[in-house]
Amino acid sequence: MLPYFCKLGLKMKIHCFNQKMFCTSALSPLQLPSRMETHLWYVLPNEVKTQSLLSQYVDLLSPLEKDYLDIHSCVSPRSLVFRKNAHGKPEVIWEQSDDWHPPPLHFNLSHTSSLIACGVIVGSPIGIDVEEKQRTLKSNILSFAKRYFSCEEVEVLSAISDPEVQRHEFIKLWTLKEAYVKALGTGFSGAPFNTFTIRFGDANPNPEDSAIVIVPLEKPTNLTTNWQFAQVELAGSHYAAICRQNDGLPGGVGASMKVIVRKTIPLVEEHCVPSIVPVDD
Amino acid sequence: MASVAGSSTLMASISCRKPNQASNFNAVSLAIKGNSFPSLKSCSAPSRFRVSCAAKPETVDKVCSIVRKQLALPEDSAVTGDSKFASLGADSLDTVEIVMGLEEEFGISVEEESAQTIATVQDAADLIEKLISKE
């Protein structure tokens, strides 16, 4: 049941609940992300165990949202309203009033059966994708890549001789591509994966050292390239990719993203966890 | 199958909708620009449209079996035309693998733009038959 909550932006509501602009909370208020920061929250649904907690989450939803489940001055989480853009990407509809100008807050959700993540950012669209490290494909990885990825990406994957490393790199590449099309807001159909390459700056794709760039393959193209990426490991079990715009950031285009990762049980607890960059096994 | 022109397919889908399900109308998005056509609900429709809307049962069955295999669902699990991939536990990677499996099984090529419109087994079967009939 919890993944459906999150699809409705519950985590977004909880996040706003904890921000400085809101009054009542058992948890101490947090600052909104600065323009240089990206916040990444995650929940392990297994840890949400009590019915009373689930009831508190349900309580935050509007009647319409509750139906979907078969199921001001201070902004209460309850009052947050969501809609989908033309391609189905969820976003917040802020109430406009003369004396309150809402921050340009953006969020994106992703989940697997064992983890739900929400990226929150100010001033830029964001896309995130999470995938289990142990995820396997039913098809052959290179067959899949040849069908859906770009030639350059197939070459990079083909050059990896260890099948486990190849599988991990495939999953990381998948999450990066998903994060990008989700940040664009068009999804997979608006930006087919074989119309762009995700290229690592170095021959060795070490995310700490090199910038990840988008290389559109069609001319002319609708695909924009002013995006930066981060990769993080979550809970030791998942790869996460984050994509946000890189315009006007201090340090310029090559600067790495400042990601603050928090693990949470909504309404109960949260704590920062170190932002771990995935390395090859 | 509905006639080949895209707009006719869309009109057939509106006619298939049960008259008193006004609240479901939003589910059939009239995205004329072609951005997305969320799932056309499977039709329990006036019979003159039934043949036009729904794919052959054999096609639906083949799709169900490919979906079961991809999602590792037990043989007796409920997978029908109405089943939504997301409800069966498929994420985006599963859906793409399923589409690839359907391409191999039926000898078709599914554009990514179409792949995203597939929400249920019936959607997949309908798309398959549409693509086969074009070849």
XYZ file of C-alpha atoms in Angstrom:
416
model
C 0.000 0.000 0.000
C 2.811 2.387 0.805
C 4.131 2.699 -2.775
C 0.754 4.080 -3.782
C 1.011 6.701 -1.048
C 4.300 7.790 -2.408
C 3.031 7.923 -5.931
C 0.578 10.462 -4.644
C 3.409 12.594 -3.395
C 3.014 11.694 0.255
C 6.728 11.978 0.721
C 6.565 15.428 -0.770
C 3.960 16.327 1.808
C 6.099 14.992 4.613
C 9.098 16.902 3.328
C 7.181 20.163 3.299
C 5.826 19.287 6.719
C 9.367 19.336 7.968
C 10.421 22.548 6.298
C 10.808 25.778 8.144
C 7.644 27.254 6.786
C 5.431 24.831 8.680
C 4.471 25.149 12.319
C 3.545 21.918 13.965
C 5.743 18.882 13.798
C 7.148 16.298 16.102
C 10.325 16.516 14.049
C 12.390 19.688 14.025
C 12.026 21.850 10.954
C 14.567 21.726 8.140
C 15.747 24.311 5.727
C 14.597 24.050 2.152
C 17.355 22.948 -0.185
C 19.576 25.845 -1.205
C 19.944 26.277 -4.940
C 23.165 24.298 -4.857
C 21.748 21.330 -2.988
C 19.691 18.353 -3.966
C 17.891 16.503 -1.206
C 17.254 12.822 -1.606
C 14.903 11.128 0.828
C 14.223 7.459 0.998
C 11.917 5.121 2.861
C 12.231 1.396 3.343
C 8.588 0.289 3.311
C 9.433 -2.708 5.514
C 10.121 -0.258 8.333
C 6.640 1.232 8.225
C 5.056 -1.412 10.355
C 2.201 -0.059 12.380
C -1.343 0.433 11.205
C -1.536 3.643 13.208
C 1.354 5.116 11.214
C -0.274 4.141 7.941
C -3.480 5.736 9.206
C -1.605 8.956 9.890
C -0.296 8.907 6.328
C -3.781 8.268 4.926
C -5.038 11.121 7.036
C -2.856 13.555 5.120
C -4.478 12.721 1.813
C -7.341 14.628 0.256
C -10.681 12.812 -0.315
C -9.861 12.514 -4.022
C -6.477 11.024 -3.256
C -8.023 8.600 -0.789
C -10.480 7.535 -3.515
C -7.601 6.875 -5.854
C -6.309 4.288 -3.421
C -9.515 2.098 -3.407
C -7.955 4.044 -1.222
C -1.948 29.067 3.873
C 0.153 31.421 5.355
C 1.387 28.158 7.104
C 1.011 25.368 4.475
C -0.244 22.157 5.958
C 0.809 18.961 4.172
C -2.832 18.105 3.863
C -3.413 21.157 1.737
C -0.809 20.264 -0.892
C -2.428 19.531 -4.209
C -0.797 17.570 -6.981
C -1.419 17.227 -10.676
C 0.249 15.508 -13.601
C 1.798 17.260 -16.556
C 0.867 16.308 -20.128
C 3.204 13.305 -19.961
C 2.065 12.113 -16.556
C 4.831 13.612 -14.411
C 3.464 14.636 -10.992
C 3.971 18.183 -9.759
C 2.742 20.429 -6.957
C 0.093 23.036 -7.655
C 0.828 25.896 -5.331
C -1.901 28.182 -4.078
C -1.099 31.653 -5.225
C -1.841 34.564 -2.966
C -0.734 38.169 -2.775
C 1.291 37.787 0.359
C 2.935 34.424 -0.222
C 5.150 33.462 -3.088
C 5.861 29.754 -3.033
C 9.403 28.605 -3.657
C 10.122 26.970 -7.007
C 10.203 23.536 -5.405
C 10.472 20.492 -7.644
C 10.359 16.845 -6.772
C 10.508 13.436 -8.390
C 9.745 9.966 -7.091
C 11.041 6.529 -7.870
C 10.580 3.204 -6.196
C 11.271 -0.485 -6.228
C 9.485 -3.118 -4.192
C 11.828 -2.449 -1.284
C 12.686 1.254 -1.412
C 10.923 4.504 -2.192
C 12.919 7.616 -2.970
C 12.025 11.261 -3.415
C 14.366 13.940 -4.716
C 13.607 17.550 -3.785
C 15.209 20.628 -5.243
C 14.686 24.364 -5.600
C 14.924 26.154 -8.882
C 15.358 23.286 -11.350
C 13.373 20.346 -12.628
C 14.619 17.057 -11.242
C 14.455 13.422 -12.249
C 15.502 10.441 -10.126
C 15.520 6.716 -10.642
C 16.328 3.877 -8.251
C 16.989 0.260 -9.031
C 17.987 -2.740 -6.947
C 21.664 -3.591 -7.302
C 20.728 -7.257 -7.522
C 18.265 -6.633 -10.374
C 18.653 -9.102 -13.219
C 17.264 -8.962 -16.708
C 15.312 -11.824 -18.226
C 16.946 -10.999 -21.548
C 20.626 -10.905 -22.390
C 22.094 -7.561 -21.337
C 23.797 -6.808 -24.641
C 20.690 -7.801 -26.656
C 18.678 -5.423 -24.543
C 21.277 -2.683 -24.866
C 21.481 -3.139 -28.646
C 17.737 -2.730 -28.891
C 17.349 0.259 -26.587
C 20.662 2.018 -25.926
C 22.975 3.953 -28.205
C 25.861 2.349 -30.124
C 28.448 4.064 -27.964
C 26.812 2.752 -24.793
C 26.646 -0.772 -26.238
C 30.387 -0.538 -26.959
C 31.132 0.549 -23.400
C 29.078 -2.329 -21.970
C 30.520 -4.853 -24.426
C 34.037 -3.923 -23.319
C 33.316 -5.089 -19.759
C 34.425 -8.696 -19.472
C 33.142 -9.558 -15.992
C 29.404 -10.324 -16.295
C 28.607 -9.092 -12.782
C 30.384 -5.785 -13.358
C 28.659 -5.537 -16.722
C 25.292 -6.076 -15.068
C 25.973 -3.427 -12.433
C 27.130 -0.925 -15.045
C 24.012 -1.687 -17.094
C 21.750 -0.965 -14.134
C 23.605 2.270 -13.347
C 23.328 3.355 -16.972
C 19.620 2.535 -16.997
C 19.020 4.665 -13.910
C 20.966 7.585 -15.396
C 18.944 7.476 -18.609
C 15.672 7.154 -16.707
C 16.609 10.057 -14.426
C 17.310 12.234 -17.468
C 14.014 11.556 -19.262
C 12.143 12.001 -15.999
C 13.890 15.331 -15.428
C 12.901 16.382 -18.947
C 9.339 15.529 -17.957
C 8.656 13.633 -21.166
C 9.511 10.149 -20.007
C 10.746 7.288 -22.125
C 8.468 7.922 -25.085
C 9.431 11.583 -25.464
C 13.123 10.802 -25.433
C 13.757 7.257 -26.668
C 16.901 5.917 -25.094
C 18.683 5.361 -28.414
C 18.435 9.049 -29.305
C 21.072 10.076 -26.783
C 24.270 8.775 -25.260
C 25.230 9.146 -21.615
C 28.954 9.707 -21.763
C 31.400 9.686 -18.906
C 34.111 12.307 -19.090
C 36.967 9.867 -18.632
C 37.716 6.520 -20.167
C 37.187 5.214 -16.645
C 33.602 6.063 -15.670
C 34.381 7.079 -12.112
C 31.588 9.384 -11.044
C 33.759 11.193 -8.529
C 36.179 12.481 -11.099
C 34.308 13.078 -14.265
C 31.231 14.847 -15.406
C 28.487 12.805 -17.011
C 27.197 14.480 -20.153
C 24.274 14.000 -22.502
C 25.149 13.601 -26.170
C 22.071 13.872 -28.405
C 22.380 11.687 -31.489
C 19.823 13.204 -33.821
C 20.105 16.512 -35.630
C 18.078 18.576 -35.097
C 17.192 17.500 -31.605
C 14.707 18.498 -28.930
C 17.020 17.150 -26.260
C 18.720 19.659 -23.990
C 22.148 19.082 -22.527
C 22.356 21.554 -19.616
C 21.946 18.827 -17.032
C 24.149 17.386 -14.334
C 24.032 13.974 -12.752
C 24.854 12.272 -9.505
C 24.901 8.607 -8.613
C 24.387 7.398 -5.064
C 24.056 4.036 -3.356
C 21.100 3.770 -0.987
C 20.719 1.367 1.927
C 23.516 -0.776 0.496
C 20.957 -2.304 -1.834
C 20.052 0.241 -4.485
C 21.609 2.430 -7.128
C 20.083 5.883 -7.467
C 20.626 8.412 -10.224
C 19.702 12.081 -9.947
C 19.472 14.575 -12.787
C 19.066 18.331 -12.439
C 19.912 21.401 -14.501
C 23.406 22.817 -14.183
C 22.753 26.390 -15.263
C 24.260 29.139 -13.238
C 25.705 26.939 -10.544
C 28.834 28.031 -8.692
C 31.805 26.063 -9.961
C 30.330 26.047 -13.438
C 29.245 23.214 -15.630
C 31.730 20.651 -14.360
C 30.885 21.066 -10.681
C 29.627 17.974 -8.944
C 26.182 17.918 -7.406
C 25.860 18.426 -3.693
C 23.489 15.667 -2.616
C 22.170 15.383 0.915
C 20.699 11.953 1.554
C 18.229 11.321 4.342
C 16.649 8.094 5.381
C 13.203 8.514 6.891
C 10.208 6.829 8.385
C 7.724 9.588 7.636
C 6.338 11.325 10.718
C 8.579 9.256 12.948
C 12.222 9.823 12.290
C 14.790 10.907 9.807
C 18.533 11.118 9.704
C 21.212 12.117 7.262
C 23.227 9.331 5.794
C 26.540 9.718 4.052
C 26.194 10.166 0.322
C 27.883 7.043 -1.009
C 29.051 6.985 -4.580
C 28.738 3.528 -6.138
C 32.007 1.891 -7.141
C 32.653 -1.273 -9.059
C 32.522 -4.417 -6.939
C -9.865 -4.021 -35.760
C -10.870 -0.409 -36.094
C -10.132 1.175 -39.414
C -6.591 2.106 -40.074
C -6.745 5.883 -39.701
C -5.675 6.918 -36.237
C -8.564 9.267 -35.697
C -11.074 6.498 -36.355
C -9.456 4.370 -33.695
C -9.855 7.193 -31.227
C -13.509 7.652 -32.114
C -14.146 3.947 -31.750
C -12.663 4.079 -28.287
C -15.025 6.857 -27.235
C -18.011 4.918 -28.543
C -16.903 1.832 -26.660
C -17.090 3.624 -23.360
C -20.097 2.619 -21.269
C -22.592 5.516 -21.279
C -22.881 5.845 -17.539
C -19.178 5.858 -16.827
C -18.828 9.585 -17.238
C -16.371 9.735 -14.396
C -13.973 7.535 -16.333
C -13.928 9.857 -19.279
C -10.755 11.489 -18.104
C -9.020 8.148 -18.436
C -9.363 8.360 -22.203
C -7.177 11.304 -22.883
C -7.927 13.062 -26.137
C -4.323 13.954 -26.697
C -4.657 14.813 -30.350
C -1.076 16.049 -30.559
C -0.016 12.485 -30.074
C 1.785 12.946 -26.805
C 0.179 10.007 -25.145
C -2.849 7.851 -25.472
C -3.362 6.341 -22.062
C -4.945 2.938 -22.091
C -8.072 2.576 -24.112
C -10.281 0.672 -21.707
C -11.110 -2.798 -22.909
C -14.567 -2.665 -24.328
C -17.679 -4.326 -23.136
C -19.247 -2.405 -25.914
C -22.180 -2.380 -28.272
C -21.468 -5.426 -30.388
C -20.939 -3.506 -33.591
C -17.746 -2.162 -32.053
C -16.624 -5.252 -30.216
C -14.712 -6.772 -33.114
C -13.217 -3.408 -33.972
C -11.810 -2.717 -30.525
C -10.446 -5.923 -29.069
C -7.556 -8.070 -30.180
C -8.036 -11.785 -30.732
C -8.150 -13.870 -27.550
C -5.126 -15.882 -28.750
C -3.075 -12.701 -28.926
C -4.181 -11.684 -25.441
C -3.241 -15.142 -24.153
C 0.224 -14.971 -25.692
C 0.759 -11.559 -24.134
C -0.381 -12.879 -20.743
C 2.102 -15.709 -20.965
C 4.989 -13.393 -21.865
C 4.033 -11.089 -19.005
C 3.848 -13.995 -16.538
C 7.292 -15.143 -17.590
C 8.839 -11.669 -17.357
C 7.367 -10.957 -13.937
C 7.924 -14.522 -12.714
C 4.268 -14.884 -11.758
C 2.862 -18.294 -10.875
C 0.887 -20.085 -13.622
C -2.373 -19.721 -11.753
C -2.011 -15.994 -11.031
C -4.734 -13.765 -12.410
C -3.471 -12.160 -15.596
C -6.127 -11.029 -18.038
C -6.682 -8.381 -20.682
C -7.649 -5.886 -18.011
C -4.541 -6.457 -15.933
C -2.410 -3.364 -15.575
C 1.318 -3.943 -15.808
C 1.952 -1.645 -12.870
C -0.545 -3.558 -10.700
C 1.150 -6.835 -11.586
C 4.367 -5.389 -10.172
C 6.061 -4.327 -13.405
C 8.300 -1.309 -13.263
C 9.610 0.609 -16.276
C 12.426 -1.865 -16.889
C 9.998 -4.818 -16.788
C 7.646 -3.084 -19.200
C 10.448 -2.441 -21.667
C 11.585 -6.079 -21.394
C 8.016 -7.220 -21.982
C 7.796 -5.037 -25.085
C 11.059 -6.530 -26.332
C 9.656 -10.017 -25.700
C 6.515 -9.123 -27.659
C 8.609 -7.790 -30.544
C 10.491 -11.087 -30.719
C 7.378 -13.246 -30.371
C 5.288 -11.419 -32.957
C 8.017 -10.161 -35.293
C 7.065 -6.519 -34.901
C 8.822 -3.322 -33.970
C 7.301 -1.114 -31.286
C 8.311 2.536 -31.268
C 9.126 3.921 -27.831
C 6.351 6.473 -28.307
C 3.829 3.638 -28.532
C 5.428 1.586 -25.765
C 4.556 4.198 -23.200
C 0.856 4.032 -24.091
C 0.668 0.390 -23.048
C -0.818 0.187 -19.569
C -2.720 -3.116 -19.708
C -2.343 -6.498 -21.360
C -5.218 -5.579 -23.672
C -3.396 -2.418 -24.776
C -0.393 -4.518 -25.710
C -2.485 -7.051 -27.626
C -4.345 -4.316 -29.495
C -1.104 -2.603 -30.447
C 0.408 -5.889 -31.619
C -2.504 -6.591 -33.925
C -2.429 -3.050 -35.243
C 1.269 -3.365 -36.043
C 0.847 -6.819 -37.614
C -1.990 -5.574 -39.809
C 0.224 -2.785 -41.086
C 2.890 -5.142 -42.385
